Amino acid sequence: MSRLKSCLLIFLALFSATESINVEVLNEEFTEALLLRPLPDRKVLAHFHFRSSAPPSERCGRHHHIFPKSIYQLVHKFQVREMELSFTQGRWNYERWGGFDPISSSNAKPPGVELWAEFDVPQDQVDYSWKNLTHALSGLFCASINFLEHSSSYSAPQWSFGSASGKLRYGTLPREAVCTENLTPWLKLLPCRDKAGLSLLMDRPSIYRGYYHSQRLHLKSDEFGASEMSTGMVLEQTLTVVLRPDTFSGQALQPSWSLSSLIGRSVSRKCSLSSSSNVYVQFEQNLVFEGDKLKEDGEASENAIPVGDGLEDNPLFELSLPPKRVIKELGNSQKAGSILHEFSVEDSNEFKPFDLELNWKLPVAWSCPQAPLQASRFLLGSGNERGAIAISMKSTKSNNVERTSSFDENECWLRVGIFQIVPWYVKVYYHTLKLFLDGEPQSSMENIEKIIVSPSEDKVSTGVMEMILRLPCSVNTAALTLEFDKGFLHIDEYPPDANQGFDIPSAVIHFADFVANMSFYDDSLKQVPILSKLQEEVPVVSYTEVLLVPLTTPDFSMPYNVITITCTVFALYFGSLLNALRRRVGEEERFLSGKGARKAGPLTLMISKLSAKLRGKPWESPKQSESGRSSSKYKLLAKVVLVAGVAAAWQFYFQ
Amino acid sequence: MAEVSAVVKPKPRPIIRVGLFLISHSLVVSNVCCIAGVLALLLLPVIAKNTYISENALMPGSASAMLSSDDASDGHVFLNKIMSISSMSINTGIEIPEMIAKHIIESGGEVNYHKFQPISDHFHPLQFFLGPDAGIVQENYSSTSYGVNTVGIVRAPCGDGKEAIVMVTPYNSVKPTSSEALSLGVAYSVFSLLSRVSWLAKDIIWLAADSRHGEHAAVAAWLRDYYTLSSGDLEKNLDMCSASSSPGHEVTSVKRDGVSNGFRRAGTMAAALVIKVADSSSGFEKDGLKIYAEASNGQMPNLDLINIVNYLAVHGQGLQVRVEKIWSLLDSWWLYSLGELQELIGKVAKSLNPQWKFGIPAPDYVEGCATLASSLYNQALGVPTGPHGAFRDYQVDAITLEFSPRFSTSQRVLFLLHTGRLVEGVIRSVNNLLEKFHQSFFLYLMTSPSRFVSVGIYMIAFTLLIAPLPLVAAALFSDASKSKSPGESIPASTSWNWLYAAKTVLVVHLWGAIVTIIPHLLCQIPNSSPLISLLAWITSSAVLLFFTRAASGSLSLSRATQLQTREWTLLKAVTVAATFIGLCLMSVINYATAEIGAQLLVPMCLMAVPLRVDLTAKTTKTVARGACNVLLVFVGFPPTAFLLSKGALAGFDGVRLDDFWNWIESLREWNSATYLYICMVHLPCWVLCVHILLHRR
């Protein structure tokens, strides 16, 4: 009976296990997508988006088929609630490539490595978890993220990033070089790696030749919250590159490109594990607007055949493949929204690889939507003593400001958040904060809505400034200055290549009232991850430049000189000290007098005796030894000169 | 026992014995040291070392030049456009900046205009100690005569934008000469190439500086705005002033393309190259290149920057590289015979031991001397030799490259190709640099483009010159305190006697400080010719001197009568000590000034003996000494020294008295520490020497 029972139990257990596996298979998902967008300055943006999700492990067990195990372990070990890691090379050009769309808001990152993570641990363990996480990530991604471990390199923002739980840590490494060694581990997290699917396109030389390259990993899990509501872990991996097509096409015409000419590879098959793998080509609002205008002009002038909505008759460009569908964004009152053409790579194979081509027909110029203010940051002053950081923000005069804020002129305010980390060796005096609006100095308190400053502590913590400025909508320029002193470092605190200078990480400028999202007519599109990502409301964020502060740097060969001179000084000091202690003046005088009375050497004595005999004078004791000594000195000199002369003559004649 | 110890005095410590020995033989020592000092200076061209590239990261010439003849011909087209604009009848100075801006945008760069007015002159001689303020420039543009710099920036494709390399081409926006257009053509061909290449790690800034108000002023104004929160940052729509009365459609069309008046920046500057083309042709069978490096107060850029330019120009493009030299020294017979002498010594030494390799051919020696003299003079002057000087004030290494084409008009494309490739190579080298320039020397003198004398060697000449000063001061002091007259009533007071001498010296130095300020006051007087200003300066100084002397003399007159016997010895001792201190201080600030000043001051101070003493003795030796003294004092007076050297180098025909005022005025306006040296060290010491010479006993 008991046997039967146990059998039954085992059977039940097995059954339940298989069931759970079934559920897992249903829930675990991987999708891939690529979004291409022509940019106004003859470049092309390629944005790869990979998303893997896993159901919560409490319900569905700890074994995954698709979701990378290393990330799962990371999440569980360090109780990560949300994390974002980005590796970036180059700068996002906000002026030309836009700063108001979802892609630039969430994928334009500062150069180097940026990492922030929020933990689901008690407050006092957050730093501990952060330190371990940085080490784990450092090993995982072959990068020196472990340098973020020290408390003087990361900070705890209060409200600038995501939640205000106080369990978030933020750190950047502006000098980290990004290369394939970071990409390969990142690709390993994908189920198909770069063997199939869209990741096949990641040809290293062409990716790293680009103008901007940012690989990002965003992880979100609510494993540790309320278990019933949790959706599990979601890992988003994106790679954003800006490339320039090599094809040459006249002066005015935008360059035409194809996937194979742009990247050097083409997709031959989809990753069989991915539930969807699509390619999107996006045409921005302003470009669509230009196209519509041209179309209208054409209709007006030619009064030609009525044109449909197809892309064949688009006056600006043509695509080599028919799109699976065309998705339109909801526009505003003046302009229609941007257009996405969707292509699927599923029906491609090795003999017929997916190779999209875009050909421009007419020259066109357009501009990308801009964030309300364009920020740049620079250093003021020169010399090794002090300087100032200035953040200047210029209005882009984009119509976004009017669109989102109320129409009442007096009440129109623009809220700008600034988050700035400053390393401790740049000693910022926060009381010197000055604000200029349109060139007029302002009392800063009037325009600051909220500010948190935590000054740096030498060798312990960074200085952090978080503030929200409230500027009138009509403002043209706003400038913020902060003065600082340059600190001195201990000789072993200097990093390698110290003479390059020291970095101040990028400041983050976020526009609290603005959200960058796209909204589509069709609500069902939310099921496609990349589209749902585009529809997500993300705050408009831009990063400023990294600053390079030249600090006083010692000559690192100096220790040798210092040792030499110190030893000399010590020798002199101790020599004279010992002399003073040991010498007895009376004794010495006695000794000297004794020496004076003593007779001269035997040879001189003999010579003087001899000469006295020769001269026939009585020999005297050498009292006038002064003259004798000087004469012997001259003799010595003469001998030396003679020997030297003989040697010189020898050299001269026998060579 | 006590008797014995009294007879045999204990020997003092060896170091003190050496000191006493030197002091007692101070005459011989000072003669030997002075002659050795002058000889060491003359020997510098012989012991100059060949330059070498110290920083390995620079790797000049390791990449082949990418600038093709297409780029060069683009540059040629560009310069033809500029020349066609400049030949237009109506030119308000805005057409060329617009044209440059259009081309920069077409090649993919970012542009902005930088409007400036020449900076009003303030005298900040020690500015380089403090550095410019990090403040905000608040100024009012009167909008009458501003210049417009055009700034183009190429952002490095993969770079992080922390550093930048600057290329400067000064030109006159109203009437550019063909050579200025040529330099713009060079810069444009390089710029358009750099906007396409993928290897850039640092941003490139091209500053087309409007030299209407002087080249240096334009560059300095731009730099000042770069390092401060300027009006371009603060106000958005600073429109071009309406003074340019032809707004035209061109302005608006360019503006739409993204030219802004907002100031654009690109990180910390790593190096700057000023590109100029000389008006005259080189006169050689090769294209010439002249390098100017001296910045304000004798500061030099890192030697590596000169080295890469020299290396690439000689080995890469086959240019004839030169640095400035004093041409008139080339024909001087005495220098040539000196050169032959050292050549002979070198030959003899080499025949004795083949390992001994010194001595260079006599023509090389003469040329080295001429270059060294020019290098020394330019550093001593403390006035930058070109627009690159403005960069050094912000610790940016910069040099001016002045190309001189072989033919004036033909083969311009070839010239553009060569020079463009050189500039590209230099930029590529600097681009390779991970750290800022720090490996090589900052303190050096050039004796030819490929030979230099570092600080460790040229210090010797100066040290030898000033070494006898403290010895002589000590010797004179001990003389004066030993030989007090037996009838002295208060023997204790003699040891403090030097305080009276010190007071005199101090008063004269204070007078020197006042003399420093006088030209500033004289400048306030409008419409004064240089000659009148100079005379006013001299007379007011003389009157002031008379008054100060009278005021100080009245105080010490009662005591002076008794103690006059050896007073001049004490006075000379203190003067020599003060000279020593002044020269040492100056050598820290500007070595070259101190070196040249020491050549004049040290013999004068050491020789000074009252003429009356010499004349009463009436031996040939004393008469010769007196004559020498008079001659030295005559030569040591700053105006005569200046005019004599000018006459010796350029011929006495063109020498006029007001040249000195202009010279001094230029020193003052360029914030040169040399001006301070002349007024506060040299002049007081000269006055004190005159005072000693005219001493009553």
PDB file of N, CA, C and O in Angstrom, chain A residues 333-381:
ATOM      1  N   SER A 333      -2.126  68.219 -33.998  1.00  0.00           N
ATOM      2  CA  SER A 333      -3.067  68.925 -34.868  1.00  0.00           C
ATOM      3  C   SER A 333      -2.419  69.375 -36.178  1.00  0.00           C
ATOM      4  O   SER A 333      -3.050  69.357 -37.232  1.00  0.00           O
ATOM      5  N   GLN A 334      -1.133  69.759 -36.131  1.00  0.00           N
ATOM      6  CA  GLN A 334      -0.528  70.289 -37.351  1.00  0.00           C
ATOM      7  C   GLN A 334       0.040  69.189 -38.243  1.00  0.00           C
ATOM      8  O   GLN A 334      -0.061  69.242 -39.456  1.00  0.00           O
ATOM      9  N   LYS A 335       0.657  68.227 -37.606  1.00  0.00           N
ATOM     10  CA  LYS A 335       1.407  67.261 -38.400  1.00  0.00           C
ATOM     11  C   LYS A 335       0.927  65.848 -38.107  1.00  0.00           C
ATOM     12  O   LYS A 335       0.498  65.553 -36.985  1.00  0.00           O
ATOM     13  N   ALA A 336       1.068  65.014 -39.115  1.00  0.00           N
ATOM     14  CA  ALA A 336       0.816  63.598 -38.889  1.00  0.00           C
ATOM     15  C   ALA A 336       2.002  63.015 -38.145  1.00  0.00           C
ATOM     16  O   ALA A 336       3.089  63.594 -38.124  1.00  0.00           O
ATOM     17  N   GLY A 337       1.784  61.876 -37.526  1.00  0.00           N
ATOM     18  CA  GLY A 337       2.853  61.268 -36.750  1.00  0.00           C
ATOM     19  C   GLY A 337       3.843  60.548 -37.645  1.00  0.00           C
ATOM     20  O   GLY A 337       3.724  60.528 -38.873  1.00  0.00           O
ATOM     21  N   SER A 338       4.825  59.950 -37.027  1.00  0.00           N
ATOM     22  CA  SER A 338       5.820  59.224 -37.800  1.00  0.00           C
ATOM     23  C   SER A 338       5.238  57.884 -38.266  1.00  0.00           C
ATOM     24  O   SER A 338       4.206  57.424 -37.788  1.00  0.00           O
ATOM     25  N   ILE A 339       5.923  57.311 -39.220  1.00  0.00           N
ATOM     26  CA  ILE A 339       5.423  56.082 -39.824  1.00  0.00           C
ATOM     27  C   ILE A 339       6.446  54.979 -39.620  1.00  0.00           C
ATOM     28  O   ILE A 339       7.648  55.192 -39.805  1.00  0.00           O
ATOM     29  N   LEU A 340       5.952  53.810 -39.255  1.00  0.00           N
ATOM     30  CA  LEU A 340       6.817  52.643 -39.112  1.00  0.00           C
ATOM     31  C   LEU A 340       6.421  51.625 -40.172  1.00  0.00           C
ATOM     32  O   LEU A 340       5.248  51.284 -40.311  1.00  0.00           O
ATOM     33  N   HIS A 341       7.391  51.144 -40.915  1.00  0.00           N
ATOM     34  CA  HIS A 341       7.140  50.062 -41.860  1.00  0.00           C
ATOM     35  C   HIS A 341       7.674  48.791 -41.229  1.00  0.00           C
ATOM     36  O   HIS A 341       8.825  48.734 -40.834  1.00  0.00           O
ATOM     37  N   GLU A 342       6.821  47.800 -41.146  1.00  0.00           N
ATOM     38  CA  GLU A 342       7.233  46.576 -40.476  1.00  0.00           C
ATOM     39  C   GLU A 342       7.566  45.504 -41.504  1.00  0.00           C
ATOM     40  O   GLU A 342       6.827  45.300 -42.481  1.00  0.00           O
ATOM     41  N   PHE A 343       8.692  44.832 -41.301  1.00  0.00           N
ATOM     42  CA  PHE A 343       9.088  43.723 -42.167  1.00  0.00           C
ATOM     43  C   PHE A 343       9.380  42.535 -41.275  1.00  0.00           C
ATOM     44  O   PHE A 343       9.870  42.701 -40.161  1.00  0.00           O
ATOM     45  N   SER A 344       9.116  41.378 -41.763  1.00  0.00           N
ATOM     46  CA  SER A 344       9.432  40.189 -40.995  1.00  0.00           C
ATOM     47  C   SER A 344      10.583  39.456 -41.671  1.00  0.00           C
ATOM     48  O   SER A 344      10.656  39.395 -42.894  1.00  0.00           O
ATOM     49  N   VAL A 345      11.459  38.927 -40.862  1.00  0.00           N
ATOM     50  CA  VAL A 345      12.587  38.193 -41.455  1.00  0.00           C
ATOM     51  C   VAL A 345      12.292  36.696 -41.484  1.00  0.00           C
ATOM     52  O   VAL A 345      13.147  35.900 -41.817  1.00  0.00           O
ATOM     53  N   GLU A 346      11.080  36.316 -41.128  1.00  0.00           N
ATOM     54  CA  GLU A 346      10.805  34.900 -40.955  1.00  0.00           C
ATOM     55  C   GLU A 346      10.900  34.114 -42.255  1.00  0.00           C
ATOM     56  O   GLU A 346      11.328  32.967 -42.259  1.00  0.00           O
ATOM     57  N   ASP A 347      10.508  34.720 -43.348  1.00  0.00           N
ATOM     58  CA  ASP A 347      10.501  33.951 -44.597  1.00  0.00           C
ATOM     59  C   ASP A 347      11.823  34.079 -45.363  1.00  0.00           C
ATOM     60  O   ASP A 347      11.886  33.770 -46.542  1.00  0.00           O
ATOM     61  N   SER A 348      12.856  34.519 -44.694  1.00  0.00           N
ATOM     62  CA  SER A 348      14.150  34.564 -45.374  1.00  0.00           C
ATOM     63  C   SER A 348      14.904  33.273 -45.120  1.00  0.00           C
ATOM     64  O   SER A 348      14.686  32.607 -44.120  1.00  0.00           O
ATOM     65  N   ASN A 349      15.736  32.925 -46.056  1.00  0.00           N
ATOM     66  CA  ASN A 349      16.580  31.752 -45.845  1.00  0.00           C
ATOM     67  C   ASN A 349      17.966  32.026 -46.413  1.00  0.00           C
ATOM     68  O   ASN A 349      18.249  33.145 -46.868  1.00  0.00           O
ATOM     69  N   GLU A 350      18.792  30.995 -46.422  1.00  0.00           N
ATOM     70  CA  GLU A 350      20.178  31.240 -46.824  1.00  0.00           C
ATOM     71  C   GLU A 350      20.282  31.636 -48.285  1.00  0.00           C
ATOM     72  O   GLU A 350      21.240  32.296 -48.685  1.00  0.00           O
ATOM     73  N   PHE A 351      19.336  31.191 -49.065  1.00  0.00           N
ATOM     74  CA  PHE A 351      19.406  31.510 -50.498  1.00  0.00           C
ATOM     75  C   PHE A 351      18.741  32.838 -50.799  1.00  0.00           C
ATOM     76  O   PHE A 351      19.032  33.462 -51.797  1.00  0.00           O
ATOM     77  N   LYS A 352      17.862  33.202 -49.923  1.00  0.00           N
ATOM     78  CA  LYS A 352      17.184  34.483 -50.127  1.00  0.00           C
ATOM     79  C   LYS A 352      17.260  35.279 -48.826  1.00  0.00           C
ATOM     80  O   LYS A 352      16.303  35.356 -48.066  1.00  0.00           O
ATOM     81  N   PRO A 353      18.432  35.803 -48.525  1.00  0.00           N
ATOM     82  CA  PRO A 353      18.568  36.523 -47.257  1.00  0.00           C
ATOM     83  C   PRO A 353      17.735  37.803 -47.250  1.00  0.00           C
ATOM     84  O   PRO A 353      17.426  38.361 -48.313  1.00  0.00           O
ATOM     85  N   PHE A 354      17.393  38.187 -46.041  1.00  0.00           N
ATOM     86  CA  PHE A 354      16.616  39.425 -45.886  1.00  0.00           C
ATOM     87  C   PHE A 354      17.556  40.617 -46.058  1.00  0.00           C
ATOM     88  O   PHE A 354      18.484  40.801 -45.292  1.00  0.00           O
ATOM     89  N   ASP A 355      17.333  41.358 -47.073  1.00  0.00           N
ATOM     90  CA  ASP A 355      18.196  42.519 -47.311  1.00  0.00           C
ATOM     91  C   ASP A 355      17.336  43.690 -47.756  1.00  0.00           C
ATOM     92  O   ASP A 355      16.925  43.772 -48.905  1.00  0.00           O
ATOM     93  N   LEU A 356      17.085  44.559 -46.828  1.00  0.00           N
ATOM     94  CA  LEU A 356      16.208  45.696 -47.101  1.00  0.00           C
ATOM     95  C   LEU A 356      17.011  46.804 -47.759  1.00  0.00           C
ATOM     96  O   LEU A 356      18.165  47.025 -47.438  1.00  0.00           O
ATOM     97  N   GLU A 357      16.377  47.469 -48.674  1.00  0.00           N
ATOM     98  CA  GLU A 357      17.070  48.557 -49.353  1.00  0.00           C
ATOM     99  C   GLU A 357      16.218  49.817 -49.296  1.00  0.00           C
ATOM    100  O   GLU A 357      14.999  49.746 -49.433  1.00  0.00           O
ATOM    101  N   LEU A 358      16.861  50.938 -49.100  1.00  0.00           N
ATOM    102  CA  LEU A 358      16.128  52.204 -49.107  1.00  0.00           C
ATOM    103  C   LEU A 358      16.777  53.114 -50.139  1.00  0.00           C
ATOM    104  O   LEU A 358      17.985  53.354 -50.089  1.00  0.00           O
ATOM    105  N   ASN A 359      15.994  53.566 -51.063  1.00  0.00           N
ATOM    106  CA  ASN A 359      16.523  54.459 -52.091  1.00  0.00           C
ATOM    107  C   ASN A 359      15.820  55.802 -52.007  1.00  0.00           C
ATOM    108  O   ASN A 359      14.589  55.862 -51.996  1.00  0.00           O
ATOM    109  N   TRP A 360      16.602  56.831 -51.978  1.00  0.00           N
ATOM    110  CA  TRP A 360      16.023  58.173 -51.943  1.00  0.00           C
ATOM    111  C   TRP A 360      15.806  58.647 -53.365  1.00  0.00           C
ATOM    112  O   TRP A 360      16.623  58.405 -54.238  1.00  0.00           O
ATOM    113  N   LYS A 361      14.726  59.339 -53.542  1.00  0.00           N
ATOM    114  CA  LYS A 361      14.433  59.819 -54.893  1.00  0.00           C
ATOM    115  C   LYS A 361      14.654  61.319 -55.018  1.00  0.00           C
ATOM    116  O   LYS A 361      15.024  61.806 -56.072  1.00  0.00           O
ATOM    117  N   LEU A 362      14.373  61.998 -53.950  1.00  0.00           N
ATOM    118  CA  LEU A 362      14.493  63.460 -54.000  1.00  0.00           C
ATOM    119  C   LEU A 362      15.323  63.934 -52.820  1.00  0.00           C
ATOM    120  O   LEU A 362      15.299  63.319 -51.758  1.00  0.00           O
ATOM    121  N   PRO A 363      16.045  64.995 -53.008  1.00  0.00           N
ATOM    122  CA  PRO A 363      16.749  65.543 -51.847  1.00  0.00           C
ATOM    123  C   PRO A 363      15.759  66.121 -50.843  1.00  0.00           C
ATOM    124  O   PRO A 363      14.779  66.773 -51.247  1.00  0.00           O
ATOM    125  N   VAL A 364      16.002  65.866 -49.610  1.00  0.00           N
ATOM    126  CA  VAL A 364      15.081  66.355 -48.590  1.00  0.00           C
ATOM    127  C   VAL A 364      15.895  66.710 -47.346  1.00  0.00           C
ATOM    128  O   VAL A 364      16.928  66.112 -47.076  1.00  0.00           O
ATOM    129  N   ALA A 365      15.451  67.706 -46.659  1.00  0.00           N
ATOM    130  CA  ALA A 365      16.093  68.081 -45.397  1.00  0.00           C
ATOM    131  C   ALA A 365      15.012  68.191 -44.341  1.00  0.00           C
ATOM    132  O   ALA A 365      13.934  68.736 -44.599  1.00  0.00           O
ATOM    133  N   TRP A 366      15.279  67.641 -43.195  1.00  0.00           N
ATOM    134  CA  TRP A 366      14.321  67.742 -42.108  1.00  0.00           C
ATOM    135  C   TRP A 366      15.085  67.794 -40.808  1.00  0.00           C
ATOM    136  O   TRP A 366      16.306  67.675 -40.807  1.00  0.00           O
ATOM    137  N   SER A 367      14.403  68.005 -39.735  1.00  0.00           N
ATOM    138  CA  SER A 367      15.099  68.026 -38.452  1.00  0.00           C
ATOM    139  C   SER A 367      14.369  67.122 -37.484  1.00  0.00           C
ATOM    140  O   SER A 367      13.171  66.889 -37.621  1.00  0.00           O
ATOM    141  N   CYS A 368      15.111  66.637 -36.517  1.00  0.00           N
ATOM    142  CA  CYS A 368      14.536  65.710 -35.554  1.00  0.00           C
ATOM    143  C   CYS A 368      13.861  66.495 -34.433  1.00  0.00           C
ATOM    144  O   CYS A 368      14.239  67.628 -34.165  1.00  0.00           O
ATOM    145  N   PRO A 369      12.896  65.899 -33.793  1.00  0.00           N
ATOM    146  CA  PRO A 369      12.272  66.604 -32.656  1.00  0.00           C
ATOM    147  C   PRO A 369      13.286  66.799 -31.534  1.00  0.00           C
ATOM    148  O   PRO A 369      14.076  65.905 -31.223  1.00  0.00           O
ATOM    149  N   GLN A 370      13.264  67.979 -30.981  1.00  0.00           N
ATOM    150  CA  GLN A 370      14.271  68.341 -29.977  1.00  0.00           C
ATOM    151  C   GLN A 370      13.646  68.414 -28.603  1.00  0.00           C
ATOM    152  O   GLN A 370      12.471  68.733 -28.454  1.00  0.00           O
ATOM    153  N   ALA A 371      14.466  68.159 -27.600  1.00  0.00           N
ATOM    154  CA  ALA A 371      14.037  68.396 -26.230  1.00  0.00           C
ATOM    155  C   ALA A 371      13.860  69.901 -26.040  1.00  0.00           C
ATOM    156  O   ALA A 371      14.464  70.681 -26.773  1.00  0.00           O
ATOM    157  N   PRO A 372      13.044  70.304 -25.088  1.00  0.00           N
ATOM    158  CA  PRO A 372      12.773  71.753 -24.964  1.00  0.00           C
ATOM    159  C   PRO A 372      14.032  72.583 -24.772  1.00  0.00           C
ATOM    160  O   PRO A 372      14.116  73.700 -25.266  1.00  0.00           O
ATOM    161  N   LEU A 373      14.997  72.059 -24.054  1.00  0.00           N
ATOM    162  CA  LEU A 373      16.245  72.796 -23.876  1.00  0.00           C
ATOM    163  C   LEU A 373      17.389  71.890 -24.295  1.00  0.00           C
ATOM    164  O   LEU A 373      17.356  70.687 -24.056  1.00  0.00           O
ATOM    165  N   GLN A 374      18.375  72.505 -24.910  1.00  0.00           N
ATOM    166  CA  GLN A 374      19.539  71.727 -25.285  1.00  0.00           C
ATOM    167  C   GLN A 374      20.667  72.089 -24.338  1.00  0.00           C
ATOM    168  O   GLN A 374      21.062  73.253 -24.243  1.00  0.00           O
ATOM    169  N   ALA A 375      21.169  71.115 -23.634  1.00  0.00           N
ATOM    170  CA  ALA A 375      22.125  71.404 -22.567  1.00  0.00           C
ATOM    171  C   ALA A 375      23.534  71.107 -23.020  1.00  0.00           C
ATOM    172  O   ALA A 375      23.777  70.158 -23.759  1.00  0.00           O
ATOM    173  N   SER A 376      24.453  71.943 -22.606  1.00  0.00           N
ATOM    174  CA  SER A 376      25.861  71.610 -22.784  1.00  0.00           C
ATOM    175  C   SER A 376      26.588  72.052 -21.531  1.00  0.00           C
ATOM    176  O   SER A 376      26.148  72.960 -20.828  1.00  0.00           O
ATOM    177  N   ARG A 377      27.651  71.368 -21.257  1.00  0.00           N
ATOM    178  CA  ARG A 377      28.362  71.661 -20.019  1.00  0.00           C
ATOM    179  C   ARG A 377      29.822  71.885 -20.359  1.00  0.00           C
ATOM    180  O   ARG A 377      30.379  71.211 -21.219  1.00  0.00           O
ATOM    181  N   PHE A 378      30.460  72.812 -19.719  1.00  0.00           N
ATOM    182  CA  PHE A 378      31.865  73.084 -20.015  1.00  0.00           C
ATOM    183  C   PHE A 378      32.548  73.636 -18.775  1.00  0.00           C
ATOM    184  O   PHE A 378      31.893  73.968 -17.793  1.00  0.00           O
ATOM    185  N   LEU A 379      33.860  73.725 -18.873  1.00  0.00           N
ATOM    186  CA  LEU A 379      34.647  74.231 -17.758  1.00  0.00           C
ATOM    187  C   LEU A 379      34.979  75.686 -18.001  1.00  0.00           C
ATOM    188  O   LEU A 379      35.223  76.098 -19.131  1.00  0.00           O
ATOM    189  N   LEU A 380      35.021  76.444 -16.942  1.00  0.00           N
ATOM    190  CA  LEU A 380      35.458  77.830 -17.035  1.00  0.00           C
ATOM    191  C   LEU A 380      36.775  77.960 -16.286  1.00  0.00           C
ATOM    192  O   LEU A 380      37.028  77.228 -15.338  1.00  0.00           O
ATOM    193  N   GLY A 381      37.550  78.932 -16.724  1.00  0.00           N
ATOM    194  CA  GLY A 381      38.790  79.199 -16.008  1.00  0.00           C
ATOM    195  C   GLY A 381      39.891  78.255 -16.420  1.00  0.00           C
ATOM    196  O   GLY A 381      39.662  77.218 -17.031  1.00  0.00           O
TER     197      GLY A 381
END
